[in-house]
XYZ file of C-alpha atoms in Angstrom:
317
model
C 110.195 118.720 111.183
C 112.588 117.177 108.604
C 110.127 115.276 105.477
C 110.078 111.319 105.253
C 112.449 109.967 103.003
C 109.870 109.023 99.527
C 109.061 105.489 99.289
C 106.870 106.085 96.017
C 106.516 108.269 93.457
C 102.984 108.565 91.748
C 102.634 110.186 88.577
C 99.831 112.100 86.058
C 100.211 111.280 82.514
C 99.234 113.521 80.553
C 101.409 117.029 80.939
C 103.568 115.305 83.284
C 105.104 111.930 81.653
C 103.807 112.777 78.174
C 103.240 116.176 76.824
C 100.180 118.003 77.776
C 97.060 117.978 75.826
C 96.346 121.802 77.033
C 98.710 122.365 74.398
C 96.531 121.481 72.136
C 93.746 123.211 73.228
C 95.677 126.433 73.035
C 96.518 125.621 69.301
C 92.902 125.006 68.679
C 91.884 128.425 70.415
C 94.280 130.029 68.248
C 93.447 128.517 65.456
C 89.610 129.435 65.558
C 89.896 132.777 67.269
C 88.511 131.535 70.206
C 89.104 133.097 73.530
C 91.887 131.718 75.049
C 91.139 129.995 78.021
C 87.639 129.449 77.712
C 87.611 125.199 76.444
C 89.042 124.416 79.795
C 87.138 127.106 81.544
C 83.298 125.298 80.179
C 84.670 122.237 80.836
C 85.944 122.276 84.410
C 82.575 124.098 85.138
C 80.853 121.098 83.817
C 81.986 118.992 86.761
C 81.535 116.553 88.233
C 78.968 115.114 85.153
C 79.845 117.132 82.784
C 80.973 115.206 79.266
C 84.465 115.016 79.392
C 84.304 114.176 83.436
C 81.888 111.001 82.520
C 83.880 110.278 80.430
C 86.773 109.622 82.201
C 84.803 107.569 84.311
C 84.284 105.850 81.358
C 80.172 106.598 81.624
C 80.080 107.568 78.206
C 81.505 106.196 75.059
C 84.035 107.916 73.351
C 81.044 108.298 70.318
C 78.714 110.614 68.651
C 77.197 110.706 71.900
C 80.463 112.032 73.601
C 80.902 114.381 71.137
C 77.357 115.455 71.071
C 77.281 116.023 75.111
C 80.757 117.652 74.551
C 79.762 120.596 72.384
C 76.683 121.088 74.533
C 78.791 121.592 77.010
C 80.694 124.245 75.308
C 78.008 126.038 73.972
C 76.812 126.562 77.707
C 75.344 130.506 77.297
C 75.102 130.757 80.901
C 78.956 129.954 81.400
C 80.067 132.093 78.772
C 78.751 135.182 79.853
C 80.809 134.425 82.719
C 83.839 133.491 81.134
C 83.813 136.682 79.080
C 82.382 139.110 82.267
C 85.776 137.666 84.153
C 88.245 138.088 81.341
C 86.934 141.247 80.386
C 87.299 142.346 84.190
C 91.163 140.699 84.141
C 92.019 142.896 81.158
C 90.544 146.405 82.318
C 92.108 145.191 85.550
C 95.705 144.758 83.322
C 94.996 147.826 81.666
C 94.917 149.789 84.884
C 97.813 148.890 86.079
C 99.705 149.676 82.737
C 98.307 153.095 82.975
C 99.528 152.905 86.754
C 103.386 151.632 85.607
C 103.209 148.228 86.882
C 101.946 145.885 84.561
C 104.916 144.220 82.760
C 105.121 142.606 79.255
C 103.626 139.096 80.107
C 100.924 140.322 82.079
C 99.276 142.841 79.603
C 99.408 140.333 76.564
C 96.432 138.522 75.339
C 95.742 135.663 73.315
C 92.285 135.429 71.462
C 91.108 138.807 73.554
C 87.113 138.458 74.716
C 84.348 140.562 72.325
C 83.307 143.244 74.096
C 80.539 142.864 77.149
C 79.400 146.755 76.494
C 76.175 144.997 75.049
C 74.332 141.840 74.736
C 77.457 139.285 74.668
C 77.610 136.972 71.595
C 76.935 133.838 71.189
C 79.247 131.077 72.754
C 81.766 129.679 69.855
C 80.705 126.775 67.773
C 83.276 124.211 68.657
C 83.926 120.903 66.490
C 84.496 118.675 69.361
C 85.691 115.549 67.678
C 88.450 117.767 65.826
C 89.184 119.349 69.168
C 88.958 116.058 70.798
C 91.874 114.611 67.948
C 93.718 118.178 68.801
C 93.872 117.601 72.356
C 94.864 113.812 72.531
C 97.925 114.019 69.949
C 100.321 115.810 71.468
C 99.966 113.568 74.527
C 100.956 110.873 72.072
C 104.588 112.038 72.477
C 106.802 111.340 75.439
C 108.123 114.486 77.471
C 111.782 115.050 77.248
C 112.583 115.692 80.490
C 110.039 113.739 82.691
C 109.993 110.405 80.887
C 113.657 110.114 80.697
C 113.796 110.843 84.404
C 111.175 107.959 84.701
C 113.224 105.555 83.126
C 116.045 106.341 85.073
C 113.917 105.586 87.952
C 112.282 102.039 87.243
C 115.994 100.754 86.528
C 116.965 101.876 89.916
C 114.701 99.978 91.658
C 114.673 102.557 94.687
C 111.116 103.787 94.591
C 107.820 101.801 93.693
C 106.356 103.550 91.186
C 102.611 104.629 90.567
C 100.722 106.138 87.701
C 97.262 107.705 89.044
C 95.831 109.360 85.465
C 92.484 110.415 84.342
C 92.111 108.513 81.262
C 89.718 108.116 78.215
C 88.719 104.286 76.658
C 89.382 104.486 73.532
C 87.614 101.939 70.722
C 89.355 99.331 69.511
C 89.101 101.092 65.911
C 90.127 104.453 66.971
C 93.791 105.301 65.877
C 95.023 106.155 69.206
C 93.686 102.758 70.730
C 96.977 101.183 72.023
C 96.912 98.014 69.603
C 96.757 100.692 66.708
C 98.908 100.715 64.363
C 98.595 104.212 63.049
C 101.622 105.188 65.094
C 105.429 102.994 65.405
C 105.402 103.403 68.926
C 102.543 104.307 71.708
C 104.261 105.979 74.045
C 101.341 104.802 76.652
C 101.933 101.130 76.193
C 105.754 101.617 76.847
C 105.029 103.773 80.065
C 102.439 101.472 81.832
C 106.081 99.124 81.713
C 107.598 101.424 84.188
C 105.173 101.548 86.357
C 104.272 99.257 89.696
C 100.772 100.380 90.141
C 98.713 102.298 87.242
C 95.990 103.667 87.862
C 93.191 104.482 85.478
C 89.672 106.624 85.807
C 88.566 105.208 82.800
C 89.082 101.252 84.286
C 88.300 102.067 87.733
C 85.169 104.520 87.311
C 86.509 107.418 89.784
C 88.679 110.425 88.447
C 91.089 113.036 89.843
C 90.226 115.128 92.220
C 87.584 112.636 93.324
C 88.960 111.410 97.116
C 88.019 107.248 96.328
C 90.649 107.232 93.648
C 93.436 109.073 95.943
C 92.551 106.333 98.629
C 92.880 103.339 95.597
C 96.440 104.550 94.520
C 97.411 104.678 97.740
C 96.343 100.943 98.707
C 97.658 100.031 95.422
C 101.324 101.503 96.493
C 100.916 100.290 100.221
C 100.383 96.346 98.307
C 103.131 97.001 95.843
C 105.685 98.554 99.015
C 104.660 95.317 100.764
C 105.379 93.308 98.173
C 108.642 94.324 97.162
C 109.986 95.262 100.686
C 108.895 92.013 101.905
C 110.778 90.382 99.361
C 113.906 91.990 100.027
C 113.798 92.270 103.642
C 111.816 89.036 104.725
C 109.303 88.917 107.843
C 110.052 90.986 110.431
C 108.516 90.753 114.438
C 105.880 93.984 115.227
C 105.493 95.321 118.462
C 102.894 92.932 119.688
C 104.360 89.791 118.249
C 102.818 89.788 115.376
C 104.599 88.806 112.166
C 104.922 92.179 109.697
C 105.826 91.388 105.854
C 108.332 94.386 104.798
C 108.518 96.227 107.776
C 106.283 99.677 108.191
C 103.206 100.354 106.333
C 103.560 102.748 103.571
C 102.882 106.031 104.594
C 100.663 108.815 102.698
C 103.704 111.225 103.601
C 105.945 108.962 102.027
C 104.262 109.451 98.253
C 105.568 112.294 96.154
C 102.685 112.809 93.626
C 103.223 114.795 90.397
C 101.013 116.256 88.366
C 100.192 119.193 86.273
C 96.735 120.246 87.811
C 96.123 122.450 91.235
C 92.816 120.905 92.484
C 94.482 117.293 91.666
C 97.323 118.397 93.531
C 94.956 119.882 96.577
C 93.215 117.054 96.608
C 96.789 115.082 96.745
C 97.785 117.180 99.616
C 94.519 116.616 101.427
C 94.960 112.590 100.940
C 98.319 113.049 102.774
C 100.948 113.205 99.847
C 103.794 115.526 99.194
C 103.393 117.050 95.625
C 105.420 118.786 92.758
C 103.726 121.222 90.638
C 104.558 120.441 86.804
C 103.594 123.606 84.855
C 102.841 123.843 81.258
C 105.878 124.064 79.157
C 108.313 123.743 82.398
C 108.317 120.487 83.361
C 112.647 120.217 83.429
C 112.019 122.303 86.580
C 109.895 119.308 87.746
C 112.712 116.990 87.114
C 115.115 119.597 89.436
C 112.552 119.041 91.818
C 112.391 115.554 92.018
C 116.018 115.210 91.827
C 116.238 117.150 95.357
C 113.616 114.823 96.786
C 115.195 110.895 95.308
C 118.900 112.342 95.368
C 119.554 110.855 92.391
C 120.418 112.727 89.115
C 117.590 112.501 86.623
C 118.264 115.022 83.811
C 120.962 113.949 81.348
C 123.817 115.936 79.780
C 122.465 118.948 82.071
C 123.466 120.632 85.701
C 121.896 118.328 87.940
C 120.585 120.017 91.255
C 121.880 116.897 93.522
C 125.945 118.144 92.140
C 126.830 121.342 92.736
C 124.596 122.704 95.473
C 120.611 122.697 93.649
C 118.666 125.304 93.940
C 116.883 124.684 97.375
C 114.196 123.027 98.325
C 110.906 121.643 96.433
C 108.265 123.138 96.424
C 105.736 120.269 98.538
């Protein structure tokens, strides 16, 4: 059975329209010789209350009390002895399949590799959180060069309603990334919320991704925004039983494409009804290809778009 045609796109922010913050994270592993992996490995494992999940729901200030909660959090013995018991399994795992011939070049190198679980493991890294915090944020301060071009060409379109569904953090009014800051020329957040119909935010609206409510939220947001502008342009139509429909159909949850660069958002996407497209650290032009296939319009500029010429198949959804 052939796919809807998309009537909305909804988007992540951060590692899909702007560049990821788990690039900073890997910079600050790096940097401090910690095991690679393991910030977002004690912080999913914190959910749902863990520090950084409240807050996104904006529970907690973004504070010494944050930061406080944060490093806790990181320090978690219990979940370190885990972290390192599963790496150290994935590498002995690697190395047996070197010694077997089939381990290639990517899958036997390692980042940061885990101290050795032959004894007592060691302590859990101490982590500066607010200078990890500042390490994570700024390279989301930057728009992607693939994905927020595509966006643009998008919103002047005027095919698709648009939708930003982001976990986001509140930030103080005298904190440099707060959006009337000043530290920066240009916010690349302030000019994004522009393209968008609907945006929303965990931080405003007190749910976060993968949490169902907020999945149902964007999606009534869209359905009011398809409504509005498809009422608009088409006028009042008759439905079946006489009744007067605005706009024609009801938006669909099969009609959203949602993007983002997180599996269980993207489950929990799937399991709300939406298509989805996958946008991997680092890779996010192969997004774009995507998405082209899906609109059929051409959304990467000066390159080989995959609506001319044939593509490369279809998305993965």
């Amino acid at each position: 059975m052939d796919k809807p045609k998309p009537r909305a796109l909804l988007f992540d922010i951060g590692g899909v329209c702007v560049v990821s913050p788990f690039q900073g994270i890997l910079d600050f592993e790096k940097a401090h010789n910690i095991p690679s992996g393991w910030i977002n490995y004690a912080t999913s494992r914190a959910a749902p209350n863990g520090a950084w999940q409240r807050l996104e729901r904006n529970e907690l200030p973004l504070d010494a009390t944050f930061f406080q909660a944060y490093a806790k959090d990181l320090a978690h013995s219990a979940r370190w002895a885990a972290f390192l018991a599963q790496r150290q399994q994935k590498q002995q795992q690697q190395r047996q399949e070197q010694r077997n011939g089939y381990a290639t070049t990517t899958t036997t190198t390692t980042t940061n590799p885990s101290p050795s679980l032959s004894s007592t493991p060691p302590p859990p890294p101490t982590i500066n959180t607010q200078d990890l915090f500042n390490r994570m944020m700024a390279p989301a301060r930057h728009p992607d060069p693939y994905m927020y071009p595509a966006l643009q060409r998008l919103r002047r379109s005027g095919r698709f309603v648009l939708g930003a569904l982001s976990n986001t953090v509140r930030y103080p009014a005298d904190h440099p990334f707060h959006p009337s800051s000043t530290a920066d020329e240009a916010n690349p957040r302030v000019e994004l919320q522009s393209c968008f119909d609907v945006f929303v935010s965990s931080a405003e609206v007190g749910m976060r991704k993968p949490e169902a409510g907020i999945y149902a939220l964007a999606l009534a947001e869209l359905r009011d925004a398809v409504r509005a502008r498809e009422g608009g342009r088409e006028g009042q139509e008759e439905g079946k039983g006489g009744e007067v429909v605005v706009g024609g159909e009801e938006l669909r949850a099969e009609e959203v494409v949602f993007l983002d660069d997180i599996g269980e958002n993207l489950r929990a996407g799937r399991e709300a009804g939406m298509r989805t497209i996958r946008v991997w650290l680092g890779r996010s032009e192969e997004a774009v290809r995507e998405l082209e296939e899906i609109t059929g319009m051409r959304l990467l500029e000066g390159k080989e778009s995959s609506v001319v010429g044939g593509g490369r198949g279809g998305a993965k959804l």
